[in-house]
Amino acid sequence: MKLSFVYLMNLVILGLFSWAMVTYFNAASQFKTIISGDGNEVTINLLPILLTILITGIIGFIFTRSKRRKNKGWKEALLLPSELCEDDEREKALTAHACRNAYIAMMFVTPFLIAGMTFQPVISHYFSAYPILILLLLPFVQVSVFYFSLRRKLK
């Protein structure tokens, strides 16, 4: 599959997962108010959770099916990300270089995200799911650095 399609699908899945986790976090906050005795109901929007399960299932089926057509084993088709399926030595070297760049980027991004978490007590009054979005920036940066590093080497 084309690299840009795989990157786009990764971003779609990450975005849907973020939306579902924010919804879950808001429901957990409502549940906390019930336990403390201040509230009496919990409302949860099932749309993000169902959309995440549905679209992730469809995308997973498409990727698994395409890998199985290339005579890959079930373990590799189900557990190995599409980005790491190499056929020759050149692809292995490019993937190793992109993984290295993603690893190095994590070393630089993580302190900034930790610093962003220091603002959590202030921002959580306005946006309670702030910690979830900060944590989900880690895989977003990792996937993006991997994609752009690989794309740059392929040109």
Short mmCIF file of C-alpha atoms in Angstrom, two decimals:
data_model
loop_
_atom_site.label_atom_id
_atom_site.label_comp_id
_atom_site.label_asym_id
_atom_site.label_seq_id
_atom_site.Cartn_x
_atom_site.Cartn_y
_atom_site.Cartn_z
CA MET A 1 0.00 0.00 0.00
CA LYS A 2 1.10 3.55 -0.53
CA LEU A 3 2.95 5.09 2.36
CA SER A 4 0.77 8.21 2.46
CA PHE A 5 -2.39 6.06 2.68
CA VAL A 6 -0.96 4.12 5.62
CA TYR A 7 0.02 7.39 7.34
CA LEU A 8 -3.44 8.87 6.77
CA MET A 9 -5.11 5.75 8.17
CA ASN A 10 -2.86 5.88 11.23
CA LEU A 11 -3.88 9.50 11.82
CA VAL A 12 -7.57 8.64 11.37
CA ILE A 13 -7.32 5.80 13.90
CA LEU A 14 -5.40 7.99 16.35
CA GLY A 15 -7.93 10.81 15.97
CA LEU A 16 -10.89 8.49 16.50
CA PHE A 17 -9.19 6.90 19.50
CA SER A 18 -8.57 10.36 20.96
CA TRP A 19 -12.22 11.29 20.51
CA ALA A 20 -13.36 8.05 22.15
CA MET A 21 -10.98 8.48 25.09
CA VAL A 22 -12.11 12.09 25.68
CA THR A 23 -15.71 10.83 25.72
CA TYR A 24 -14.79 8.06 28.15
CA PHE A 25 -12.87 10.53 30.34
CA ASN A 26 -15.88 12.85 30.52
CA ALA A 27 -18.11 9.93 31.53
CA ALA A 28 -15.61 8.91 34.21
CA SER A 29 -15.63 12.47 35.54
CA GLN A 30 -19.43 12.35 35.72
CA PHE A 31 -19.21 9.03 37.53
CA LYS A 32 -16.82 10.62 40.03
CA THR A 33 -19.44 13.26 40.84
CA ILE A 34 -22.00 10.52 41.49
CA ILE A 35 -19.65 8.78 43.91
CA SER A 36 -18.99 12.04 45.74
CA GLY A 37 -22.77 12.59 46.02
CA ASP A 38 -22.98 15.74 43.87
CA GLY A 39 -24.54 14.20 40.75
CA ASN A 40 -27.17 11.65 39.89
CA GLU A 41 -26.59 10.56 36.29
CA VAL A 42 -23.90 9.66 33.80
CA THR A 43 -24.36 10.34 30.11
CA ILE A 44 -21.97 8.90 27.60
CA ASN A 45 -21.89 9.55 23.88
CA LEU A 46 -21.49 6.14 22.25
CA LEU A 47 -20.94 7.56 18.76
CA PRO A 48 -17.16 8.08 19.10
CA ILE A 49 -16.64 4.67 20.69
CA LEU A 50 -18.72 2.84 18.08
CA LEU A 51 -17.15 4.78 15.21
CA THR A 52 -13.68 3.97 16.54
CA ILE A 53 -14.47 0.26 16.78
CA LEU A 54 -16.15 0.18 13.36
CA ILE A 55 -13.58 2.16 11.38
CA THR A 56 -10.60 0.57 13.13
CA GLY A 57 -12.08 -2.86 12.40
CA ILE A 58 -12.55 -2.02 8.72
CA ILE A 59 -9.04 -0.56 8.37
CA GLY A 60 -7.56 -3.52 10.25
CA PHE A 61 -9.41 -5.95 7.98
CA ILE A 62 -8.14 -4.15 4.85
CA PHE A 63 -4.51 -4.14 6.04
CA THR A 64 -4.63 -7.75 7.25
CA ARG A 65 -6.19 -8.89 3.99
CA SER A 66 -3.57 -7.10 1.88
CA LYS A 67 -0.76 -8.66 3.94
CA ARG A 68 -2.29 -12.12 3.64
CA ARG A 69 -2.43 -11.70 -0.14
CA LYS A 70 1.33 -11.17 -0.06
CA ASN A 71 1.65 -14.63 1.57
CA LYS A 72 2.55 -13.28 4.99
CA GLY A 73 1.80 -15.40 8.05
CA TRP A 74 -1.11 -14.68 10.37
CA LYS A 75 1.17 -13.47 13.15
CA GLU A 76 2.87 -10.99 10.87
CA ALA A 77 -0.41 -9.92 9.28
CA LEU A 78 -2.13 -9.27 12.60
CA LEU A 79 0.66 -8.02 14.85
CA LEU A 80 3.26 -6.27 12.68
CA PRO A 81 2.44 -2.69 11.60
CA SER A 82 2.22 -2.12 7.87
CA GLU A 83 5.11 0.32 8.00
CA LEU A 84 7.50 -2.40 9.19
CA CYS A 85 6.86 -4.91 6.40
CA GLU A 86 10.12 -4.94 4.47
CA ASP A 87 10.83 -7.08 1.42
CA ASP A 88 14.52 -6.42 0.81
CA GLU A 89 17.67 -5.01 2.43
CA ARG A 90 17.06 -1.46 1.16
CA GLU A 91 13.63 -1.32 2.77
CA LYS A 92 15.05 -2.69 6.01
CA ALA A 93 17.73 0.02 6.03
CA LEU A 94 15.17 2.77 5.30
CA THR A 95 12.85 1.50 8.02
CA ALA A 96 15.72 1.26 10.51
CA HIS A 97 16.71 4.86 9.74
CA ALA A 98 13.11 6.09 10.13
CA CYS A 99 12.72 4.17 13.42
CA ARG A 100 15.94 5.73 14.68
CA ASN A 101 14.67 9.22 13.82
CA ALA A 102 11.34 8.53 15.54
CA TYR A 103 13.19 7.33 18.64
CA ILE A 104 15.38 10.44 18.70
CA ALA A 105 12.32 12.67 18.24
CA MET A 106 10.72 11.07 21.30
CA MET A 107 13.76 12.09 23.37
CA PHE A 108 13.19 15.72 22.41
CA VAL A 109 9.38 15.81 22.46
CA THR A 110 8.82 14.02 25.77
CA PRO A 111 10.27 16.81 27.96
CA PHE A 112 8.04 19.37 26.21
CA LEU A 113 4.98 17.22 26.78
CA ILE A 114 5.92 16.75 30.42
CA ALA A 115 6.30 20.52 30.69
CA GLY A 116 2.86 20.84 29.09
CA MET A 117 1.47 18.58 31.80
CA THR A 118 2.50 21.15 34.40
CA PHE A 119 -0.29 23.36 33.07
CA GLN A 120 -2.83 20.59 33.66
CA PRO A 121 -4.28 21.97 36.91
CA VAL A 122 -5.06 25.30 35.24
CA ILE A 123 -6.27 23.97 31.88
CA SER A 124 -8.30 21.09 33.33
CA HIS A 125 -10.88 23.59 34.62
CA TYR A 126 -11.61 24.56 30.99
CA PHE A 127 -10.79 21.29 29.22
CA SER A 128 -10.84 18.26 31.49
CA ALA A 129 -9.39 15.81 28.93
CA TYR A 130 -6.18 17.79 28.51
CA PRO A 131 -3.92 14.99 29.90
CA ILE A 132 -5.33 12.49 27.41
CA LEU A 133 -4.54 14.73 24.47
CA ILE A 134 -1.04 15.42 25.77
CA LEU A 135 -0.39 11.68 26.07
CA LEU A 136 -1.78 11.02 22.59
CA LEU A 137 0.61 13.57 21.12
CA LEU A 138 3.39 11.02 21.73
CA PRO A 139 2.19 8.49 19.12
CA PHE A 140 1.19 11.33 16.78
CA VAL A 141 4.72 12.73 16.80
CA GLN A 142 6.24 9.27 16.54
CA VAL A 143 4.12 8.24 13.53
CA SER A 144 4.63 11.61 11.83
CA VAL A 145 8.42 11.61 12.25
CA PHE A 146 8.58 8.02 11.00
CA TYR A 147 6.46 8.85 7.93
CA PHE A 148 8.28 12.04 6.97
CA SER A 149 11.69 10.48 7.52
CA LEU A 150 10.80 7.51 5.35
CA ARG A 151 9.22 9.73 2.71
CA ARG A 152 12.31 11.96 2.57
CA LYS A 153 14.59 8.94 2.08
CA LEU A 154 12.38 7.49 -0.64
CA LYS A 155 12.64 10.62 -2.79
#
